[in-house]
Amino acid sequence: MTRFQIELPDDMAVELQRRAEGEGITVSRLIVDLLQGDAGEAVNAWPEGFFERVAGAWQGEPLERPSQPYFEERDKL
């Protein structure tokens, strides 16, 4: 196997460690899984309950689209 050494912001390293511990795997295994797409689907997916929290959540005045201006006439090249 090839070994890589990378530098990460501290908060990102803490998050990787937390996720790896939560899944009961090493940080190296988590990174490999993310790169292979095994865990990447969850990373790119909508968070659980996202649509239930945001759908219909706007409680301000109804949004209205103003009339659109006509396109400007431009000289032909």
PDB file of N, CA, C and O in Angstrom:
ATOM      1  N   MET A   1       0.831  -1.193   0.000  1.00  0.00           N
ATOM      2  CA  MET A   1       0.000   0.000   0.000  1.00  0.00           C
ATOM      3  C   MET A   1       0.866   1.243   0.000  1.00  0.00           C
ATOM      4  O   MET A   1       1.947   1.243   0.543  1.00  0.00           O
ATOM      5  N   THR A   2       0.343   2.290  -0.585  1.00  0.00           N
ATOM      6  CA  THR A   2       1.028   3.570  -0.597  1.00  0.00           C
ATOM      7  C   THR A   2       0.552   4.392   0.585  1.00  0.00           C
ATOM      8  O   THR A   2      -0.628   4.386   0.931  1.00  0.00           O
ATOM      9  N   ARG A   3       1.459   5.107   1.189  1.00  0.00           N
ATOM     10  CA  ARG A   3       1.128   5.924   2.347  1.00  0.00           C
ATOM     11  C   ARG A   3       1.121   7.394   1.928  1.00  0.00           C
ATOM     12  O   ARG A   3       2.000   7.833   1.205  1.00  0.00           O
ATOM     13  N   PHE A   4       0.115   8.151   2.362  1.00  0.00           N
ATOM     14  CA  PHE A   4       0.019   9.578   2.090  1.00  0.00           C
ATOM     15  C   PHE A   4       0.075  10.337   3.409  1.00  0.00           C
ATOM     16  O   PHE A   4      -0.407   9.860   4.422  1.00  0.00           O
ATOM     17  N   GLN A   5       0.637  11.518   3.341  1.00  0.00           N
ATOM     18  CA  GLN A   5       0.608  12.415   4.488  1.00  0.00           C
ATOM     19  C   GLN A   5      -0.030  13.708   4.015  1.00  0.00           C
ATOM     20  O   GLN A   5       0.382  14.277   3.006  1.00  0.00           O
ATOM     21  N   ILE A   6      -1.073  14.160   4.720  1.00  0.00           N
ATOM     22  CA  ILE A   6      -1.778  15.378   4.318  1.00  0.00           C
ATOM     23  C   ILE A   6      -1.908  16.312   5.509  1.00  0.00           C
ATOM     24  O   ILE A   6      -1.823  15.881   6.661  1.00  0.00           O
ATOM     25  N   GLU A   7      -2.111  17.567   5.216  1.00  0.00           N
ATOM     26  CA  GLU A   7      -2.377  18.560   6.251  1.00  0.00           C
ATOM     27  C   GLU A   7      -3.822  18.999   6.128  1.00  0.00           C
ATOM     28  O   GLU A   7      -4.289  19.296   5.030  1.00  0.00           O
ATOM     29  N   LEU A   8      -4.520  18.996   7.255  1.00  0.00           N
ATOM     30  CA  LEU A   8      -5.925  19.395   7.290  1.00  0.00           C
ATOM     31  C   LEU A   8      -6.117  20.482   8.336  1.00  0.00           C
ATOM     32  O   LEU A   8      -5.393  20.516   9.332  1.00  0.00           O
ATOM     33  N   PRO A   9      -7.111  21.328   8.152  1.00  0.00           N
ATOM     34  CA  PRO A   9      -7.460  22.255   9.222  1.00  0.00           C
ATOM     35  C   PRO A   9      -7.869  21.448  10.457  1.00  0.00           C
ATOM     36  O   PRO A   9      -8.421  20.341  10.342  1.00  0.00           O
ATOM     37  N   ASP A  10      -7.584  21.979  11.634  1.00  0.00           N
ATOM     38  CA  ASP A  10      -7.864  21.255  12.875  1.00  0.00           C
ATOM     39  C   ASP A  10      -9.319  20.815  12.984  1.00  0.00           C
ATOM     40  O   ASP A  10      -9.603  19.686  13.378  1.00  0.00           O
ATOM     41  N   ASP A  11     -10.247  21.694  12.612  1.00  0.00           N
ATOM     42  CA  ASP A  11     -11.660  21.336  12.746  1.00  0.00           C
ATOM     43  C   ASP A  11     -12.037  20.176  11.823  1.00  0.00           C
ATOM     44  O   ASP A  11     -12.849  19.327  12.168  1.00  0.00           O
ATOM     45  N   MET A  12     -11.418  20.105  10.650  1.00  0.00           N
ATOM     46  CA  MET A  12     -11.699  19.008   9.732  1.00  0.00           C
ATOM     47  C   MET A  12     -11.133  17.697  10.271  1.00  0.00           C
ATOM     48  O   MET A  12     -11.782  16.653  10.190  1.00  0.00           O
ATOM     49  N   ALA A  13      -9.952  17.759  10.850  1.00  0.00           N
ATOM     50  CA  ALA A  13      -9.348  16.561  11.425  1.00  0.00           C
ATOM     51  C   ALA A  13     -10.196  16.034  12.584  1.00  0.00           C
ATOM     52  O   ALA A  13     -10.409  14.824  12.709  1.00  0.00           O
ATOM     53  N   VAL A  14     -10.704  16.935  13.404  1.00  0.00           N
ATOM     54  CA  VAL A  14     -11.562  16.526  14.527  1.00  0.00           C
ATOM     55  C   VAL A  14     -12.843  15.877  13.998  1.00  0.00           C
ATOM     56  O   VAL A  14     -13.296  14.853  14.517  1.00  0.00           O
ATOM     57  N   GLU A  15     -13.426  16.447  12.942  1.00  0.00           N
ATOM     58  CA  GLU A  15     -14.648  15.883  12.357  1.00  0.00           C
ATOM     59  C   GLU A  15     -14.393  14.499  11.770  1.00  0.00           C
ATOM     60  O   GLU A  15     -15.203  13.582  11.942  1.00  0.00           O
ATOM     61  N   LEU A  16     -13.269  14.326  11.069  1.00  0.00           N
ATOM     62  CA  LEU A  16     -12.930  13.000  10.538  1.00  0.00           C
ATOM     63  C   LEU A  16     -12.771  11.987  11.658  1.00  0.00           C
ATOM     64  O   LEU A  16     -13.258  10.860  11.574  1.00  0.00           O
ATOM     65  N   GLN A  17     -12.085  12.381  12.722  1.00  0.00           N
ATOM     66  CA  GLN A  17     -11.888  11.482  13.870  1.00  0.00           C
ATOM     67  C   GLN A  17     -13.225  11.116  14.505  1.00  0.00           C
ATOM     68  O   GLN A  17     -13.477   9.959  14.818  1.00  0.00           O
ATOM     69  N   ARG A  18     -14.096  12.106  14.658  1.00  0.00           N
ATOM     70  CA  ARG A  18     -15.418  11.864  15.266  1.00  0.00           C
ATOM     71  C   ARG A  18     -16.231  10.890  14.424  1.00  0.00           C
ATOM     72  O   ARG A  18     -16.825   9.948  14.932  1.00  0.00           O
ATOM     73  N   ARG A  19     -16.231  11.111  13.103  1.00  0.00           N
ATOM     74  CA  ARG A  19     -16.997  10.224  12.216  1.00  0.00           C
ATOM     75  C   ARG A  19     -16.437   8.817  12.206  1.00  0.00           C
ATOM     76  O   ARG A  19     -17.184   7.837  12.213  1.00  0.00           O
ATOM     77  N   ALA A  20     -15.111   8.712  12.184  1.00  0.00           N
ATOM     78  CA  ALA A  20     -14.482   7.393  12.184  1.00  0.00           C
ATOM     79  C   ALA A  20     -14.816   6.638  13.468  1.00  0.00           C
ATOM     80  O   ALA A  20     -15.182   5.455  13.431  1.00  0.00           O
ATOM     81  N   GLU A  21     -14.725   7.314  14.592  1.00  0.00           N
ATOM     82  CA  GLU A  21     -15.069   6.675  15.866  1.00  0.00           C
ATOM     83  C   GLU A  21     -16.532   6.255  15.889  1.00  0.00           C
ATOM     84  O   GLU A  21     -16.871   5.177  16.378  1.00  0.00           O
ATOM     85  N   GLY A  22     -17.397   7.105  15.347  1.00  0.00           N
ATOM     86  CA  GLY A  22     -18.821   6.788  15.304  1.00  0.00           C
ATOM     87  C   GLY A  22     -19.128   5.556  14.469  1.00  0.00           C
ATOM     88  O   GLY A  22     -20.083   4.830  14.733  1.00  0.00           O
ATOM     89  N   GLU A  23     -18.314   5.319  13.435  1.00  0.00           N
ATOM     90  CA  GLU A  23     -18.516   4.155  12.574  1.00  0.00           C
ATOM     91  C   GLU A  23     -17.661   2.972  13.001  1.00  0.00           C
ATOM     92  O   GLU A  23     -17.734   1.896  12.399  1.00  0.00           O
ATOM     93  N   GLY A  24     -16.824   3.181  14.047  1.00  0.00           N
ATOM     94  CA  GLY A  24     -15.993   2.094  14.551  1.00  0.00           C
ATOM     95  C   GLY A  24     -14.873   1.696  13.602  1.00  0.00           C
ATOM     96  O   GLY A  24     -14.504   0.523  13.538  1.00  0.00           O
ATOM     97  N   ILE A  25     -14.345   2.671  12.849  1.00  0.00           N
ATOM     98  CA  ILE A  25     -13.265   2.398  11.910  1.00  0.00           C
ATOM     99  C   ILE A  25     -12.161   3.426  12.113  1.00  0.00           C
ATOM    100  O   ILE A  25     -12.342   4.418  12.820  1.00  0.00           O
ATOM    101  N   THR A  26     -11.032   3.193  11.480  1.00  0.00           N
ATOM    102  CA  THR A  26      -9.935   4.155  11.558  1.00  0.00           C
ATOM    103  C   THR A  26     -10.203   5.324  10.625  1.00  0.00           C
ATOM    104  O   THR A  26     -11.009   5.222   9.692  1.00  0.00           O
ATOM    105  N   VAL A  27      -9.504   6.414  10.867  1.00  0.00           N
ATOM    106  CA  VAL A  27      -9.621   7.581   9.997  1.00  0.00           C
ATOM    107  C   VAL A  27      -9.165   7.198   8.579  1.00  0.00           C
ATOM    108  O   VAL A  27      -9.788   7.588   7.593  1.00  0.00           O
ATOM    109  N   SER A  28      -8.099   6.412   8.490  1.00  0.00           N
ATOM    110  CA  SER A  28      -7.619   5.972   7.176  1.00  0.00           C
ATOM    111  C   SER A  28      -8.699   5.207   6.423  1.00  0.00           C
ATOM    112  O   SER A  28      -8.924   5.428   5.236  1.00  0.00           O
ATOM    113  N   ARG A  29      -9.396   4.298   7.102  1.00  0.00           N
ATOM    114  CA  ARG A  29     -10.458   3.514   6.466  1.00  0.00           C
ATOM    115  C   ARG A  29     -11.598   4.431   6.030  1.00  0.00           C
ATOM    116  O   ARG A  29     -12.179   4.269   4.954  1.00  0.00           O
ATOM    117  N   LEU A  30     -11.948   5.408   6.863  1.00  0.00           N
ATOM    118  CA  LEU A  30     -13.013   6.348   6.520  1.00  0.00           C
ATOM    119  C   LEU A  30     -12.647   7.120   5.254  1.00  0.00           C
ATOM    120  O   LEU A  30     -13.471   7.265   4.350  1.00  0.00           O
ATOM    121  N   ILE A  31     -11.410   7.604   5.168  1.00  0.00           N
ATOM    122  CA  ILE A  31     -10.983   8.363   3.993  1.00  0.00           C
ATOM    123  C   ILE A  31     -11.014   7.481   2.747  1.00  0.00           C
ATOM    124  O   ILE A  31     -11.480   7.906   1.687  1.00  0.00           O
ATOM    125  N   VAL A  32     -10.543   6.236   2.863  1.00  0.00           N
ATOM    126  CA  VAL A  32     -10.590   5.322   1.716  1.00  0.00           C
ATOM    127  C   VAL A  32     -12.037   5.088   1.294  1.00  0.00           C
ATOM    128  O   VAL A  32     -12.369   5.133   0.107  1.00  0.00           O
ATOM    129  N   ASP A  33     -12.921   4.867   2.260  1.00  0.00           N
ATOM    130  CA  ASP A  33     -14.340   4.657   1.936  1.00  0.00           C
ATOM    131  C   ASP A  33     -14.937   5.874   1.240  1.00  0.00           C
ATOM    132  O   ASP A  33     -15.696   5.744   0.283  1.00  0.00           O
ATOM    133  N   LEU A  34     -14.579   7.063   1.723  1.00  0.00           N
ATOM    134  CA  LEU A  34     -15.087   8.287   1.098  1.00  0.00           C
ATOM    135  C   LEU A  34     -14.586   8.415  -0.331  1.00  0.00           C
ATOM    136  O   LEU A  34     -15.339   8.767  -1.242  1.00  0.00           O
ATOM    137  N   LEU A  35     -13.317   8.115  -0.545  1.00  0.00           N
ATOM    138  CA  LEU A  35     -12.754   8.218  -1.888  1.00  0.00           C
ATOM    139  C   LEU A  35     -13.336   7.175  -2.836  1.00  0.00           C
ATOM    140  O   LEU A  35     -13.504   7.428  -4.021  1.00  0.00           O
ATOM    141  N   GLN A  36     -13.649   6.006  -2.311  1.00  0.00           N
ATOM    142  CA  GLN A  36     -14.226   4.954  -3.151  1.00  0.00           C
ATOM    143  C   GLN A  36     -15.716   5.150  -3.363  1.00  0.00           C
ATOM    144  O   GLN A  36     -16.315   4.491  -4.191  1.00  0.00           O
ATOM    145  N   GLY A  37     -16.326   6.034  -2.607  1.00  0.00           N
ATOM    146  CA  GLY A  37     -17.740   6.296  -2.782  1.00  0.00           C
ATOM    147  C   GLY A  37     -18.629   5.496  -1.858  1.00  0.00           C
ATOM    148  O   GLY A  37     -19.821   5.688  -1.840  1.00  0.00           O
ATOM    149  N   ASP A  38     -18.059   4.591  -1.059  1.00  0.00           N
ATOM    150  CA  ASP A  38     -18.886   3.794  -0.157  1.00  0.00           C
ATOM    151  C   ASP A  38     -19.625   4.672   0.840  1.00  0.00           C
ATOM    152  O   ASP A  38     -20.807   4.509   1.069  1.00  0.00           O
ATOM    153  N   ALA A  39     -18.914   5.611   1.422  1.00  0.00           N
ATOM    154  CA  ALA A  39     -19.542   6.521   2.369  1.00  0.00           C
ATOM    155  C   ALA A  39     -19.852   7.852   1.708  1.00  0.00           C
ATOM    156  O   ALA A  39     -20.545   8.675   2.270  1.00  0.00           O
ATOM    157  N   GLY A  40     -19.327   8.071   0.510  1.00  0.00           N
ATOM    158  CA  GLY A  40     -19.516   9.336  -0.180  1.00  0.00           C
ATOM    159  C   GLY A  40     -20.955   9.634  -0.521  1.00  0.00           C
ATOM    160  O   GLY A  40     -21.354  10.778  -0.591  1.00  0.00           O
ATOM    161  N   GLU A  41     -21.758   8.592  -0.726  1.00  0.00           N
ATOM    162  CA  GLU A  41     -23.166   8.824  -1.043  1.00  0.00           C
ATOM    163  C   GLU A  41     -23.856   9.547   0.096  1.00  0.00           C
ATOM    164  O   GLU A  41     -24.649  10.435  -0.118  1.00  0.00           O
ATOM    165  N   ALA A  42     -23.538   9.155   1.326  1.00  0.00           N
ATOM    166  CA  ALA A  42     -24.154   9.809   2.478  1.00  0.00           C
ATOM    167  C   ALA A  42     -23.678  11.249   2.607  1.00  0.00           C
ATOM    168  O   ALA A  42     -24.432  12.128   2.989  1.00  0.00           O
ATOM    169  N   VAL A  43     -22.433  11.515   2.241  1.00  0.00           N
ATOM    170  CA  VAL A  43     -21.896  12.864   2.319  1.00  0.00           C
ATOM    171  C   VAL A  43     -22.596  13.773   1.326  1.00  0.00           C
ATOM    172  O   VAL A  43     -22.894  14.923   1.615  1.00  0.00           O
ATOM    173  N   ASN A  44     -22.904  13.265   0.136  1.00  0.00           N
ATOM    174  CA  ASN A  44     -23.517  14.067  -0.914  1.00  0.00           C
ATOM    175  C   ASN A  44     -25.036  14.056  -0.865  1.00  0.00           C
ATOM    176  O   ASN A  44     -25.676  14.707  -1.673  1.00  0.00           O
ATOM    177  N   ALA A  45     -25.603  13.302   0.046  1.00  0.00           N
ATOM    178  CA  ALA A  45     -27.055  13.187   0.124  1.00  0.00           C
ATOM    179  C   ALA A  45     -27.630  14.334   0.962  1.00  0.00           C
ATOM    180  O   ALA A  45     -26.928  14.995   1.716  1.00  0.00           O
ATOM    181  N   TRP A  46     -28.932  14.560   0.817  1.00  0.00           N
ATOM    182  CA  TRP A  46     -29.598  15.540   1.665  1.00  0.00           C
ATOM    183  C   TRP A  46     -29.619  14.994   3.081  1.00  0.00           C
ATOM    184  O   TRP A  46     -29.852  13.807   3.288  1.00  0.00           O
ATOM    185  N   PRO A  47     -29.413  15.831   4.091  1.00  0.00           N
ATOM    186  CA  PRO A  47     -29.463  15.355   5.478  1.00  0.00           C
ATOM    187  C   PRO A  47     -30.839  14.774   5.794  1.00  0.00           C
ATOM    188  O   PRO A  47     -31.856  15.217   5.248  1.00  0.00           O
ATOM    189  N   GLU A  48     -30.858  13.803   6.669  1.00  0.00           N
ATOM    190  CA  GLU A  48     -32.120  13.159   7.046  1.00  0.00           C
ATOM    191  C   GLU A  48     -33.083  14.208   7.602  1.00  0.00           C
ATOM    192  O   GLU A  48     -32.714  15.039   8.432  1.00  0.00           O
ATOM    193  N   GLY A  49     -34.309  14.205   7.115  1.00  0.00           N
ATOM    194  CA  GLY A  49     -35.339  15.124   7.567  1.00  0.00           C
ATOM    195  C   GLY A  49     -35.238  16.522   6.975  1.00  0.00           C
ATOM    196  O   GLY A  49     -35.984  17.416   7.366  1.00  0.00           O
ATOM    197  N   PHE A  50     -34.331  16.729   6.010  1.00  0.00           N
ATOM    198  CA  PHE A  50     -34.115  18.062   5.438  1.00  0.00           C
ATOM    199  C   PHE A  50     -35.395  18.633   4.853  1.00  0.00           C
ATOM    200  O   PHE A  50     -35.794  19.757   5.157  1.00  0.00           O
ATOM    201  N   PHE A  51     -36.062  17.869   4.006  1.00  0.00           N
ATOM    202  CA  PHE A  51     -37.243  18.403   3.319  1.00  0.00           C
ATOM    203  C   PHE A  51     -38.406  18.614   4.280  1.00  0.00           C
ATOM    204  O   PHE A  51     -39.192  19.545   4.118  1.00  0.00           O
ATOM    205  N   GLU A  52     -38.505  17.787   5.293  1.00  0.00           N
ATOM    206  CA  GLU A  52     -39.559  17.982   6.279  1.00  0.00           C
ATOM    207  C   GLU A  52     -39.363  19.286   7.046  1.00  0.00           C
ATOM    208  O   GLU A  52     -40.310  19.945   7.445  1.00  0.00           O
ATOM    209  N   ARG A  53     -38.093  19.680   7.234  1.00  0.00           N
ATOM    210  CA  ARG A  53     -37.806  20.914   7.972  1.00  0.00           C
ATOM    211  C   ARG A  53     -37.951  22.159   7.113  1.00  0.00           C
ATOM    212  O   ARG A  53     -38.276  23.227   7.628  1.00  0.00           O
ATOM    213  N   VAL A  54     -37.686  22.051   5.798  1.00  0.00           N
ATOM    214  CA  VAL A  54     -37.669  23.269   4.984  1.00  0.00           C
ATOM    215  C   VAL A  54     -38.855  23.424   4.050  1.00  0.00           C
ATOM    216  O   VAL A  54     -39.203  24.547   3.690  1.00  0.00           O
ATOM    217  N   ALA A  55     -39.477  22.345   3.625  1.00  0.00           N
ATOM    218  CA  ALA A  55     -40.591  22.448   2.677  1.00  0.00           C
ATOM    219  C   ALA A  55     -41.742  23.196   3.338  1.00  0.00           C
ATOM    220  O   ALA A  55     -42.219  22.821   4.403  1.00  0.00           O
ATOM    221  N   GLY A  56     -42.156  24.281   2.726  1.00  0.00           N
ATOM    222  CA  GLY A  56     -43.261  25.069   3.267  1.00  0.00           C
ATOM    223  C   GLY A  56     -42.879  25.871   4.494  1.00  0.00           C
ATOM    224  O   GLY A  56     -43.742  26.357   5.205  1.00  0.00           O
ATOM    225  N   ALA A  57     -41.591  26.034   4.741  1.00  0.00           N
ATOM    226  CA  ALA A  57     -41.151  26.710   5.953  1.00  0.00           C
ATOM    227  C   ALA A  57     -41.192  28.236   5.854  1.00  0.00           C
ATOM    228  O   ALA A  57     -41.152  28.915   6.866  1.00  0.00           O
ATOM    229  N   TRP A  58     -41.277  28.788   4.628  1.00  0.00           N
ATOM    230  CA  TRP A  58     -41.313  30.246   4.479  1.00  0.00           C
ATOM    231  C   TRP A  58     -42.570  30.785   5.128  1.00  0.00           C
ATOM    232  O   TRP A  58     -43.682  30.362   4.829  1.00  0.00           O
ATOM    233  N   GLN A  59     -42.390  31.719   6.051  1.00  0.00           N
ATOM    234  CA  GLN A  59     -43.543  32.256   6.775  1.00  0.00           C
ATOM    235  C   GLN A  59     -43.680  33.760   6.608  1.00  0.00           C
ATOM    236  O   GLN A  59     -44.444  34.398   7.316  1.00  0.00           O
ATOM    237  N   GLY A  60     -42.960  34.328   5.663  1.00  0.00           N
ATOM    238  CA  GLY A  60     -43.069  35.762   5.405  1.00  0.00           C
ATOM    239  C   GLY A  60     -44.167  36.034   4.401  1.00  0.00           C
ATOM    240  O   GLY A  60     -45.019  35.186   4.112  1.00  0.00           O
ATOM    241  N   GLU A  61     -44.141  37.239   3.854  1.00  0.00           N
ATOM    242  CA  GLU A  61     -45.119  37.596   2.833  1.00  0.00           C
ATOM    243  C   GLU A  61     -44.901  36.722   1.602  1.00  0.00           C
ATOM    244  O   GLU A  61     -43.784  36.294   1.329  1.00  0.00           O
ATOM    245  N   PRO A  62     -45.962  36.453   0.842  1.00  0.00           N
ATOM    246  CA  PRO A  62     -45.799  35.630  -0.359  1.00  0.00           C
ATOM    247  C   PRO A  62     -44.783  36.268  -1.308  1.00  0.00           C
ATOM    248  O   PRO A  62     -44.737  37.488  -1.469  1.00  0.00           O
ATOM    249  N   LEU A  63     -43.972  35.431  -1.907  1.00  0.00           N
ATOM    250  CA  LEU A  63     -42.968  35.922  -2.839  1.00  0.00           C
ATOM    251  C   LEU A  63     -43.618  36.166  -4.191  1.00  0.00           C
ATOM    252  O   LEU A  63     -44.422  35.374  -4.653  1.00  0.00           O
ATOM    253  N   GLU A  64     -43.273  37.288  -4.804  1.00  0.00           N
ATOM    254  CA  GLU A  64     -43.808  37.617  -6.120  1.00  0.00           C
ATOM    255  C   GLU A  64     -42.648  37.964  -7.032  1.00  0.00           C
ATOM    256  O   GLU A  64     -41.725  38.686  -6.638  1.00  0.00           O
ATOM    257  N   ARG A  65     -42.709  37.484  -8.255  1.00  0.00           N
ATOM    258  CA  ARG A  65     -41.675  37.804  -9.232  1.00  0.00           C
ATOM    259  C   ARG A  65     -42.080  39.077  -9.951  1.00  0.00           C
ATOM    260  O   ARG A  65     -43.151  39.149 -10.557  1.00  0.00           O
ATOM    261  N   PRO A  66     -41.228  40.096  -9.904  1.00  0.00           N
ATOM    262  CA  PRO A  66     -41.574  41.341 -10.596  1.00  0.00           C
ATOM    263  C   PRO A  66     -41.531  41.127 -12.103  1.00  0.00           C
ATOM    264  O   PRO A  66     -40.921  40.188 -12.598  1.00  0.00           O
ATOM    265  N   SER A  67     -42.206  42.015 -12.829  1.00  0.00           N
ATOM    266  CA  SER A  67     -42.195  41.889 -14.282  1.00  0.00           C
ATOM    267  C   SER A  67     -40.766  42.057 -14.782  1.00  0.00           C
ATOM    268  O   SER A  67     -39.968  42.806 -14.216  1.00  0.00           O
ATOM    269  N   GLN A  68     -40.462  41.345 -15.847  1.00  0.00           N
ATOM    270  CA  GLN A  68     -39.111  41.356 -16.384  1.00  0.00           C
ATOM    271  C   GLN A  68     -39.002  42.385 -17.501  1.00  0.00           C
ATOM    272  O   GLN A  68     -39.880  42.480 -18.349  1.00  0.00           O
ATOM    273  N   PRO A  69     -37.891  43.135 -17.523  1.00  0.00           N
ATOM    274  CA  PRO A  69     -37.713  44.116 -18.590  1.00  0.00           C
ATOM    275  C   PRO A  69     -37.410  43.417 -19.914  1.00  0.00           C
ATOM    276  O   PRO A  69     -37.029  42.252 -19.942  1.00  0.00           O
ATOM    277  N   TYR A  70     -37.608  44.146 -21.000  1.00  0.00           N
ATOM    278  CA  TYR A  70     -37.292  43.591 -22.313  1.00  0.00           C
ATOM    279  C   TYR A  70     -35.781  43.550 -22.485  1.00  0.00           C
ATOM    280  O   TYR A  70     -35.051  44.359 -21.917  1.00  0.00           O
ATOM    281  N   PHE A  71     -35.338  42.624 -23.306  1.00  0.00           N
ATOM    282  CA  PHE A  71     -33.916  42.567 -23.597  1.00  0.00           C
ATOM    283  C   PHE A  71     -33.530  43.794 -24.414  1.00  0.00           C
ATOM    284  O   PHE A  71     -34.285  44.256 -25.261  1.00  0.00           O
ATOM    285  N   GLU A  72     -32.347  44.276 -24.150  1.00  0.00           N
ATOM    286  CA  GLU A  72     -31.881  45.442 -24.913  1.00  0.00           C
ATOM    287  C   GLU A  72     -31.510  45.028 -26.319  1.00  0.00           C
ATOM    288  O   GLU A  72     -31.113  43.890 -26.553  1.00  0.00           O
ATOM    289  N   GLU A  73     -31.702  45.931 -27.229  1.00  0.00           N
ATOM    290  CA  GLU A  73     -31.308  45.683 -28.621  1.00  0.00           C
ATOM    291  C   GLU A  73     -29.824  46.003 -28.757  1.00  0.00           C
ATOM    292  O   GLU A  73     -29.394  47.081 -28.333  1.00  0.00           O
ATOM    293  N   ARG A  74     -29.095  45.091 -29.329  1.00  0.00           N
ATOM    294  CA  ARG A  74     -27.655  45.322 -29.490  1.00  0.00           C
ATOM    295  C   ARG A  74     -27.315  45.384 -30.959  1.00  0.00           C
ATOM    296  O   ARG A  74     -27.974  44.792 -31.799  1.00  0.00           O
ATOM    297  N   ASP A  75     -26.243  46.114 -31.259  1.00  0.00           N
ATOM    298  CA  ASP A  75     -25.762  46.193 -32.632  1.00  0.00           C
ATOM    299  C   ASP A  75     -25.238  44.832 -33.045  1.00  0.00           C
ATOM    300  O   ASP A  75     -24.628  44.106 -32.236  1.00  0.00           O
ATOM    301  N   LYS A  76     -25.459  44.458 -34.293  1.00  0.00           N
ATOM    302  CA  LYS A  76     -24.936  43.198 -34.805  1.00  0.00           C
ATOM    303  C   LYS A  76     -23.462  43.340 -35.063  1.00  0.00           C
ATOM    304  O   LYS A  76     -22.986  44.418 -35.437  1.00  0.00           O
ATOM    305  N   LEU A  77     -22.747  42.260 -34.896  1.00  0.00           N
ATOM    306  CA  LEU A  77     -21.304  42.278 -35.146  1.00  0.00           C
ATOM    307  C   LEU A  77     -21.000  42.195 -36.606  1.00  0.00           C
ATOM    308  O   LEU A  77     -21.654  41.611 -37.383  1.00  0.00           O
TER     309      LEU A  77
END
